[in-house]
Every structure is written in C-alpha cells, then in structure tokens.
Short mmCIF file of C-alpha atoms in Angstrom, two decimals:
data_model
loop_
_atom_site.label_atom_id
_atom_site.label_comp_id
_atom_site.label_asym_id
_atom_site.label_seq_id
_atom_site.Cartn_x
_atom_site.Cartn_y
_atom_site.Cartn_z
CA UNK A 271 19.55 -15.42 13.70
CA UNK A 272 22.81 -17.19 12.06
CA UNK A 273 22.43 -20.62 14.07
CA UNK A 274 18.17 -19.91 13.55
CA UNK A 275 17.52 -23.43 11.25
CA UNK A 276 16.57 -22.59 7.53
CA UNK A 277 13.58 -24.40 8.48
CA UNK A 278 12.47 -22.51 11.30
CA UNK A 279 12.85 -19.10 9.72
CA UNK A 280 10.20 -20.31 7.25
CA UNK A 281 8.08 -21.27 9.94
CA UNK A 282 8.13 -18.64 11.83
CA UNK A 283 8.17 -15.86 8.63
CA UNK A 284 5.19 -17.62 7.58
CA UNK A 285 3.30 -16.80 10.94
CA UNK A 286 3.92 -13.41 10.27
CA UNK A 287 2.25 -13.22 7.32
CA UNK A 288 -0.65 -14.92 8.56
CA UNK A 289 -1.11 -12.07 11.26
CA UNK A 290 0.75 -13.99 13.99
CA UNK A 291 2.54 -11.26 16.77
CA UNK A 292 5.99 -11.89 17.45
CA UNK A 293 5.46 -12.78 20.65
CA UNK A 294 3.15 -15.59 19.67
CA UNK A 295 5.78 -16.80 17.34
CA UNK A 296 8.38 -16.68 20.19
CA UNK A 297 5.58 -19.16 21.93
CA UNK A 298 4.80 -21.07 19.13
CA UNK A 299 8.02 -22.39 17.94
CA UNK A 300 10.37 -21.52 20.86
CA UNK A 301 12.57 -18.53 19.31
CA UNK A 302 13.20 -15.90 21.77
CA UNK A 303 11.17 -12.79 19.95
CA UNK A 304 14.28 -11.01 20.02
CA UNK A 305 15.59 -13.49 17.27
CA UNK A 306 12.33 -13.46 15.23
CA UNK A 307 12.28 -9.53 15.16
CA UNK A 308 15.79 -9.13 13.65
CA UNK A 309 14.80 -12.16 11.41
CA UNK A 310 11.19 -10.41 10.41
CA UNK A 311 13.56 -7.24 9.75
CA UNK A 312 16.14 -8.89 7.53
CA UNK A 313 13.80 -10.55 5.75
CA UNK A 314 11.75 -7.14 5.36
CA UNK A 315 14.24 -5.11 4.35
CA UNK A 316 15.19 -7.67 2.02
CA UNK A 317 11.84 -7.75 0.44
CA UNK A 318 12.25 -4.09 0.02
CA UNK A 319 15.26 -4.69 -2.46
CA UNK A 320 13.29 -7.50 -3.49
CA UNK A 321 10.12 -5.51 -4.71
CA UNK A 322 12.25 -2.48 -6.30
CA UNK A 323 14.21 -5.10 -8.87
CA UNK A 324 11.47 -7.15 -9.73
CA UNK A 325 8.59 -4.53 -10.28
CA UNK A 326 9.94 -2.58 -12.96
CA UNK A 327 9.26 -2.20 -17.20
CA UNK A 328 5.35 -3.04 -16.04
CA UNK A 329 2.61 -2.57 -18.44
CA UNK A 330 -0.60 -1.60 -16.40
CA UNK A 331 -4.06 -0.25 -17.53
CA UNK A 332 -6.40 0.69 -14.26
CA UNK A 333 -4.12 1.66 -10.95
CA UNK A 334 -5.89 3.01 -7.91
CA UNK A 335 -4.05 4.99 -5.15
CA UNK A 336 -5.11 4.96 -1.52
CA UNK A 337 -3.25 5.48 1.63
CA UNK A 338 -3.53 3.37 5.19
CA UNK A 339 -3.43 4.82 8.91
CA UNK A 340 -1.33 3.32 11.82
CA UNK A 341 1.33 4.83 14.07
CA UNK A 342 4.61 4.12 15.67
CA UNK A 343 5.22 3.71 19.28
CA UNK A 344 2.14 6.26 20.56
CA UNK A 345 -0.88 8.22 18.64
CA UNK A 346 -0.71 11.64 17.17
CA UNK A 347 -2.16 12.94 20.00
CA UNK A 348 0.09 11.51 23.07
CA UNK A 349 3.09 13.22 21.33
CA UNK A 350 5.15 15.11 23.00
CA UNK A 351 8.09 17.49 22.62
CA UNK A 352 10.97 15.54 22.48
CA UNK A 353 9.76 12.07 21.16
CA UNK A 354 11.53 11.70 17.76
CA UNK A 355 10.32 12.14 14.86
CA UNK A 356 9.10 8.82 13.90
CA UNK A 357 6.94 9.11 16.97
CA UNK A 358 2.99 9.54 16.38
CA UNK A 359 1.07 8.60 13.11
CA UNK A 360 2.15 7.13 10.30
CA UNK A 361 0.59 6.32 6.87
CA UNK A 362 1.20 3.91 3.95
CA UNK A 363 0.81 4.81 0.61
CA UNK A 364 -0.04 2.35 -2.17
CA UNK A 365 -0.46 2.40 -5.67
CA UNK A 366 -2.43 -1.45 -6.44
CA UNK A 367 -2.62 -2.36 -10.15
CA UNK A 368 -7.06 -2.93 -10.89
CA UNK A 369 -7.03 -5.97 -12.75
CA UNK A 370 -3.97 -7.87 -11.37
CA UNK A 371 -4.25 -6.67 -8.23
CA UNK A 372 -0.28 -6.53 -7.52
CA UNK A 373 1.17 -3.80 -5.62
CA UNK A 374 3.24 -1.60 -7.51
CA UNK A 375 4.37 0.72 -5.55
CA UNK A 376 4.49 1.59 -2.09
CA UNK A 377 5.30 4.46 0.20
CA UNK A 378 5.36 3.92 4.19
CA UNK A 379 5.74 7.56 5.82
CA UNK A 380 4.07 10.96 7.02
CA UNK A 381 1.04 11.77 5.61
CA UNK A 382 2.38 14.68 3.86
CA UNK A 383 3.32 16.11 -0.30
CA UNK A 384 6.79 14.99 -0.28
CA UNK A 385 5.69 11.06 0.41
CA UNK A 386 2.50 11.48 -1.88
CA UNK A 387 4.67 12.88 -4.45
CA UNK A 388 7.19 10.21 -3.95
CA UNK A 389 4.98 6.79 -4.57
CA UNK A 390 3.86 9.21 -7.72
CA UNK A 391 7.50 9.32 -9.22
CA UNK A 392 7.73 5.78 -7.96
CA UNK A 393 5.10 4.09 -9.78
CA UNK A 394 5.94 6.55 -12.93
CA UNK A 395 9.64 4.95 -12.59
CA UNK A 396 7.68 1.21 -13.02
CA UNK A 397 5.60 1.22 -15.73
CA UNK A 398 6.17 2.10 -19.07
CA UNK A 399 2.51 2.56 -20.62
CA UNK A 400 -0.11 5.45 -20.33
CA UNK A 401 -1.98 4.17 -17.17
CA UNK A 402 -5.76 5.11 -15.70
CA UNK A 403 -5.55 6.47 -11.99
CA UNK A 404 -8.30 6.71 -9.42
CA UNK A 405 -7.33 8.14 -6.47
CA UNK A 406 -9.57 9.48 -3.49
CA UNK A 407 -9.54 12.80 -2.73
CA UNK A 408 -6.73 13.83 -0.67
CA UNK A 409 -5.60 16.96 -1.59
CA UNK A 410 -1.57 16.23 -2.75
CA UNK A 411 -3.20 13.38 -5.22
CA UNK A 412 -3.68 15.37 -8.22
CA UNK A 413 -0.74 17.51 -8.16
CA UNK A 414 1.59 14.69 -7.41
CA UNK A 415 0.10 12.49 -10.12
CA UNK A 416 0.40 15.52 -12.68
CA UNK A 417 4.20 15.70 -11.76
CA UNK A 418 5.10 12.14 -12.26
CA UNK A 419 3.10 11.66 -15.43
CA UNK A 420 2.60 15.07 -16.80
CA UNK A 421 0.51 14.39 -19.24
CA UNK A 422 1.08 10.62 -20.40
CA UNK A 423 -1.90 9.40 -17.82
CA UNK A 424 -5.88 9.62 -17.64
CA UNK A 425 -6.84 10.22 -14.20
CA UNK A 426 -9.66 10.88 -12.05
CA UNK A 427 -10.10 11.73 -8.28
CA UNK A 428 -13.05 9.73 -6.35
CA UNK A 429 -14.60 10.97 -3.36
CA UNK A 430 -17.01 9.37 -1.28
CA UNK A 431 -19.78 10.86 0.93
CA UNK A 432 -20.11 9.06 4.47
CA UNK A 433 -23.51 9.79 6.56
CA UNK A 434 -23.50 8.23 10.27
CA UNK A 435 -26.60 6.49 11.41
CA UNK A 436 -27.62 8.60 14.78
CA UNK A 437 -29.39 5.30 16.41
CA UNK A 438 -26.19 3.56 16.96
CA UNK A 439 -24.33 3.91 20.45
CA UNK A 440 -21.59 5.89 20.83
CA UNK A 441 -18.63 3.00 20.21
CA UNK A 442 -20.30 1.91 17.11
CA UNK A 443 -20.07 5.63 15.97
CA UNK A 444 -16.23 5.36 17.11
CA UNK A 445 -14.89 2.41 15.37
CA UNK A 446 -17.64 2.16 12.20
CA UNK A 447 -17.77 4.10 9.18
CA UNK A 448 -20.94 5.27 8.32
CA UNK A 449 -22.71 4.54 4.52
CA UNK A 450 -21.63 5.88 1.83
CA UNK A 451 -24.55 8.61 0.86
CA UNK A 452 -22.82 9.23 -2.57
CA UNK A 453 -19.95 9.48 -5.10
CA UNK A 454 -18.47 12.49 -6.50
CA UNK A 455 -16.11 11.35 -9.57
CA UNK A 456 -13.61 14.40 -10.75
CA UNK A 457 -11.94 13.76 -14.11
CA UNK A 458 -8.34 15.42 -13.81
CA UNK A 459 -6.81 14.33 -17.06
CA UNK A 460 -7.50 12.78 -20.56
CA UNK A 461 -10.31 10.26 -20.92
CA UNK A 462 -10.41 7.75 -17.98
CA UNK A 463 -13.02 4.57 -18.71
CA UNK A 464 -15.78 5.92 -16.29
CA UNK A 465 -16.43 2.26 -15.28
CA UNK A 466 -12.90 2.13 -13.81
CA UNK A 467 -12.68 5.29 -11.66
CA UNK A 468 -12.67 2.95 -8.53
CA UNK A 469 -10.51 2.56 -5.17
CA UNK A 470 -12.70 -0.47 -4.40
CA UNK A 471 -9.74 -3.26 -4.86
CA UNK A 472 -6.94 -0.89 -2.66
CA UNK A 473 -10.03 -0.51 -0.21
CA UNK A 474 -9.86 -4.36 0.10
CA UNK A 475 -5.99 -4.91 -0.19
CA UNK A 476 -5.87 -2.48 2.59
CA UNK A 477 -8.44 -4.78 4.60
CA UNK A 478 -6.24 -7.68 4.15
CA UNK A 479 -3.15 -6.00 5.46
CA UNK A 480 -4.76 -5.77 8.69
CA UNK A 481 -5.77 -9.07 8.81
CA UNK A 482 -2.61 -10.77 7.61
CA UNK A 483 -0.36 -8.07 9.80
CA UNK A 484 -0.68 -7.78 13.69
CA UNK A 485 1.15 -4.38 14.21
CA UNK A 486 -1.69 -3.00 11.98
CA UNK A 487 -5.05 -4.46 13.51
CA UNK A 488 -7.19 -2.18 15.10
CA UNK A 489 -7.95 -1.96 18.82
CA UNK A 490 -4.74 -3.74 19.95
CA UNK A 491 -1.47 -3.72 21.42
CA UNK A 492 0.38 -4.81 17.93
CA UNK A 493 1.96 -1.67 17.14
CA UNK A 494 5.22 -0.82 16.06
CA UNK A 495 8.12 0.80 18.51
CA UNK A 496 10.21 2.00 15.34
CA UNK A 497 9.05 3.04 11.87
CA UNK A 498 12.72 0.81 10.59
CA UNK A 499 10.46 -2.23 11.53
CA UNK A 500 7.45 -1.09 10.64
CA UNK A 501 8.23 -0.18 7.25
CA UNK A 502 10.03 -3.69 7.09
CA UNK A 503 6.92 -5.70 7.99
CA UNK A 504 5.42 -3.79 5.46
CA UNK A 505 7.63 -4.58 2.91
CA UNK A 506 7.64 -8.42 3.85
CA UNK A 507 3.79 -8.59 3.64
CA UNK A 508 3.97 -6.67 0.21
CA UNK A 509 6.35 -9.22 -1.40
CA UNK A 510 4.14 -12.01 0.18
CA UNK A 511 0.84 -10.82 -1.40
CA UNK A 512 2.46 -10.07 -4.57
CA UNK A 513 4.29 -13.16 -4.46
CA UNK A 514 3.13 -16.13 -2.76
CA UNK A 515 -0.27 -15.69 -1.68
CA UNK A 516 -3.10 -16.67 -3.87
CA UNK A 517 -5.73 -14.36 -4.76
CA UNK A 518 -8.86 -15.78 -4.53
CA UNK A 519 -10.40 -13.89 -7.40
CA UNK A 520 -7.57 -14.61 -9.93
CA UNK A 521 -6.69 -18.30 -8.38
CA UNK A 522 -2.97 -17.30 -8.47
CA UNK A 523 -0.80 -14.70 -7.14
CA UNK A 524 -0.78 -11.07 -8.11
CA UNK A 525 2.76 -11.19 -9.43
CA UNK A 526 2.16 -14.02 -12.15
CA UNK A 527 -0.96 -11.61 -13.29
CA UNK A 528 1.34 -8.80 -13.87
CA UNK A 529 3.68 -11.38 -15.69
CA UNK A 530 6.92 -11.23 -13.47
CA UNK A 531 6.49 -14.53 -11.71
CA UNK A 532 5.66 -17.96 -13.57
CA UNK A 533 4.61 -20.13 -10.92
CA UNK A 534 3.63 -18.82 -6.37
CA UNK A 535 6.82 -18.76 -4.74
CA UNK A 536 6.94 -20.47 -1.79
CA UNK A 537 8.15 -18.52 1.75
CA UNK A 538 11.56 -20.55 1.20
CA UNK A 539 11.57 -18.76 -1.99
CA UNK A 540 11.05 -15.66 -0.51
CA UNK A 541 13.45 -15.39 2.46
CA UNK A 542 16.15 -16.79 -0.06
CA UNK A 543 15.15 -14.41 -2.65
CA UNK A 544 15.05 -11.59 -0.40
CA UNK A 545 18.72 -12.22 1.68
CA UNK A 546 20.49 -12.89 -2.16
CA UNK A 547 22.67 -9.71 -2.46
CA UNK A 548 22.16 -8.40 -5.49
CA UNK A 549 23.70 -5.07 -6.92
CA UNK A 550 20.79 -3.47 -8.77
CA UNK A 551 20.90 0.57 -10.27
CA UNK A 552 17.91 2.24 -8.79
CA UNK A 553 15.20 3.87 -10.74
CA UNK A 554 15.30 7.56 -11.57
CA UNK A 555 12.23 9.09 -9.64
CA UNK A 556 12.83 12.52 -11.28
CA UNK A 557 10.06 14.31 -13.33
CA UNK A 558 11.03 15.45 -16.65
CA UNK A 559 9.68 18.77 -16.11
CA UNK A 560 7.94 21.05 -13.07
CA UNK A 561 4.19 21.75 -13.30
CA UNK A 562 2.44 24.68 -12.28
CA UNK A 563 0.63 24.12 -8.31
CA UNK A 564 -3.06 24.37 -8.21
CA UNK A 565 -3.76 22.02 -11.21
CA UNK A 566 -8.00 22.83 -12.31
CA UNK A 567 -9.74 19.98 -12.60
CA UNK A 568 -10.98 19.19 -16.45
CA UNK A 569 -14.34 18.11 -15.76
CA UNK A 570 -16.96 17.13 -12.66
CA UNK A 571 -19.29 14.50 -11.83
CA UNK A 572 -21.93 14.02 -9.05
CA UNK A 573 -23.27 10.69 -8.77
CA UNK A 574 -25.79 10.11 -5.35
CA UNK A 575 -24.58 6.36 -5.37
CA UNK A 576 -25.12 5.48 -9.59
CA UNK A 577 -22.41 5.24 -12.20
CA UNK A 578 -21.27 8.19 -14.07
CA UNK A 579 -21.87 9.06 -17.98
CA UNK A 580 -18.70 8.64 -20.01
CA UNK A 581 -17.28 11.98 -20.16
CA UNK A 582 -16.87 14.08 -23.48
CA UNK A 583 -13.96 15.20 -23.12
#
C-alpha cells in the first residue's frame, strides 16, 4: 500500500464509497484487491479515530436510533460450533441527528444490551444539550437511553405495525416488507415534540448504506470475512456521508449542518485526515449513576397510521 500512488488511493477509496466491490476496484484500476483491502482498512480504521475527535461538544435537538442487519463470513443459521465468535449476524447501531442528518454515533456489533447500551453512553459522551430520542421498539432501547441520559433527555419509543399482502408470491413475501397498518408512539421521558417522534431519516440513511456499500447489499456475495473489516468499511462510509457527500435535502454535507466542517471535504481530505496520527483523550462513556431495570413507560399512544396529540405530560 506504501508504493500505492496518492492518486490512486483516492481513486480507488472513492469506488468504495460509491458501492464498488473490491474486486471490481482491483479490475478497474489495476490494484491487486489484496492492496485495496488493507488500503480500505487503513483508511477505515482511520476514519474511526477520525469520527471520535471530530464529533464531540455537539448541540443536537431531534436524534433517532435504529439498528441495521448484515453478517460476517456465514448467516446466523449456518453457524456452527467452533466458528469464532465474529461468525454469524451482525448489527450496526446508529444514532443520526433529525435535522442535520449527521451520524453521531455509531455502534457495529451483536445485537445485544451491552452494544445498545454502548452507542447510548456514546452519543451521551457527544453532545452536550438535552436531546429528543425516537427509537423503535427494541427492547434494550429504553433502558439504555435512561442510563446514558438519566433524566436530561425527552424520549419516545416508535413502533410500527407491518401487515403482508397474501396475493403476492412467495419471494415477494421473502425479500418485501409488508405496509405499515399503524403506529404505536410510547412517550418514555419528559415532553418529546410529538411531530418529531420519527425513525424516518435513520430508515433512509440506512437505505443509503446499502447502496453506497457492497458488503451490505442484499441478495449478494458482498459480505464481509472478518467483522475488523467490516466495522472498518463502516467507519469509512460514516466519515464519507458525514463528510464529503452532499445531502440532497440540505445541498451540503451533514457535517457542515452540525457545524464541525466549513466547506465538503474532498476524499484527498479524507484519507489524509484519517492516516494523520493524532493523540486524542477518549470520551468517558460512564453513566453518572445506575438506574433501576424495567423502566415504566410515562405515557401511551395508538395511532392506526395519523399523528399523535401532544401529550400532557
């Protein structure tokens, strides 16, 4: 990767991002794909390091929480005794700011309480006002969210109804959702806007990761042999949303929205920013205090589809 032309690592980092395989890449511009996957890893882990120094002291109103499926090396259900550990499913959290639509925090891991708790403490560690969280309604959500932020947060769980449509064929029932039927909307702390109890935008960031990231597109060979890459294509794609891509809806990136970036980076940018070694203290991801399990719910809301009342209390 040393003799690997500045020039060429942009090239071929950029396909990446665009959804290009590595093998494609090793076609396209003539890089044996062993090169371009230590590259794509350097440059991942880098942009790791890269996202934890230069998302922190955020100010954020509306965050929603959601968490994407892939798996490394095999499915959950071809596991066997004796594959490692990484082996089988695995799940990225991520906590995307509303209005900016920057990712704040990010968690790439088991689906399980100790990661859901972790991007919790994460994204507590980031930003330094009282935010509003919608997450949907996996179980660890609320008892995670109530560790990190105690009670400095107003947030609501939203949980959507799915009814299949019998008439389709059996692969459409397979690979397609069916509509949603209707919205419950559970108000877990304080006094969340009732307009912004919404996972729509992490819905759609998590769309866009598998078009702009080949490991995670559905129906395909792309998927990752170890979760040390995996979790460092994530982290390159991050950092290029955040960073250099343009949203379409805000006509600049995500990180000059949130106000730590004054102009899109280029990939240049990026890969230098990224492989600059820079000493940085990490964040303290501790609660202050230990709540109680089994946190009750303040108040409930059934909506068939509508939008919900602002709540009293």
């Amino acid at each position: 990767m040393n003799a690997l032309a500045f020039e060429k690592q942009v090239q071929v980092i950029s396909a990446l991002t665009e959804g290009t395989s590595i093998r494609s890449a090793a076609r396209i511009f003539g890089v044996h794909r062993d090169t371009i996957g230590h590259l794509a890893l350097r440059v991942g882990q880098g942009c790791e390091r890269l996202h934890d120094r230069t998302m922190r002291d955020l100010q954020v109103g509306a965050i929603e929480l959601d968490e994407q499926w892939d798996f490394i090396g095999k499915k959950q259900k071809r596991v066997q005794a004796g594959d490692s550990d990484e082996m089988g499913d695995v799940w990225t959290y991520v906590a995307l700011a509303a209005t900016q639509k920057a990712v704040l925090s990010y968690v790439v891991g088991k689906r399980d309480n100790a990661n859901t708790e972790a991007l919790a403490l994460d994204l507590r560690a980031r930003i330094l006002n009282r935010p509003q969280i919608t997450s949907d309604g996996y179980t660890p959500y609320p008892n995670a969210v109530m560790l990190a932020f105690q009670t400095d947060v107003d947030y609501a769980v939203l949980t959507k109804k799915y009814v299949g449509d019998s008439n389709l064929p059996d692969a459409a029932h397979r690979y397609s959702p069916g509509h949603v039927a209707g919205v419950e909307r559970t108000v877990i702390r304080g006094r969340p806007d009732p307009e912004q109890i919404s996972t729509s935008y992490v819905e759609r960031f998590n769309l866009s990761s598998r078009m702009a990231m080949r490991r995670l597109t559905r129906l395909s060979n792309g998927f990752s042999k170890r979760l040390e890459n995996h979790r460092a294509a994530i982290s390159l794609w991050v950092s290029f949303y955040n960073l250099c891509r343009v949203h379409e809806t805000l006509r600049y990136t995500p990180a000059m929205a949130l106000g730590v970036a004054d102009h899109i980076w280029t990939v240049g940018e990026l890969i230098a920013a990224a492989l600059e070694p820079v000493d940085v203290p990490p964040l303290p991801r501790e609660p202050k205090t230990t709540l109680r399990s089994g946190y009750t719910p303040l108040k409930l809301r059934v909506i068939p589809g509508g939008k919900m009342s602002k709540p009293r209390g």
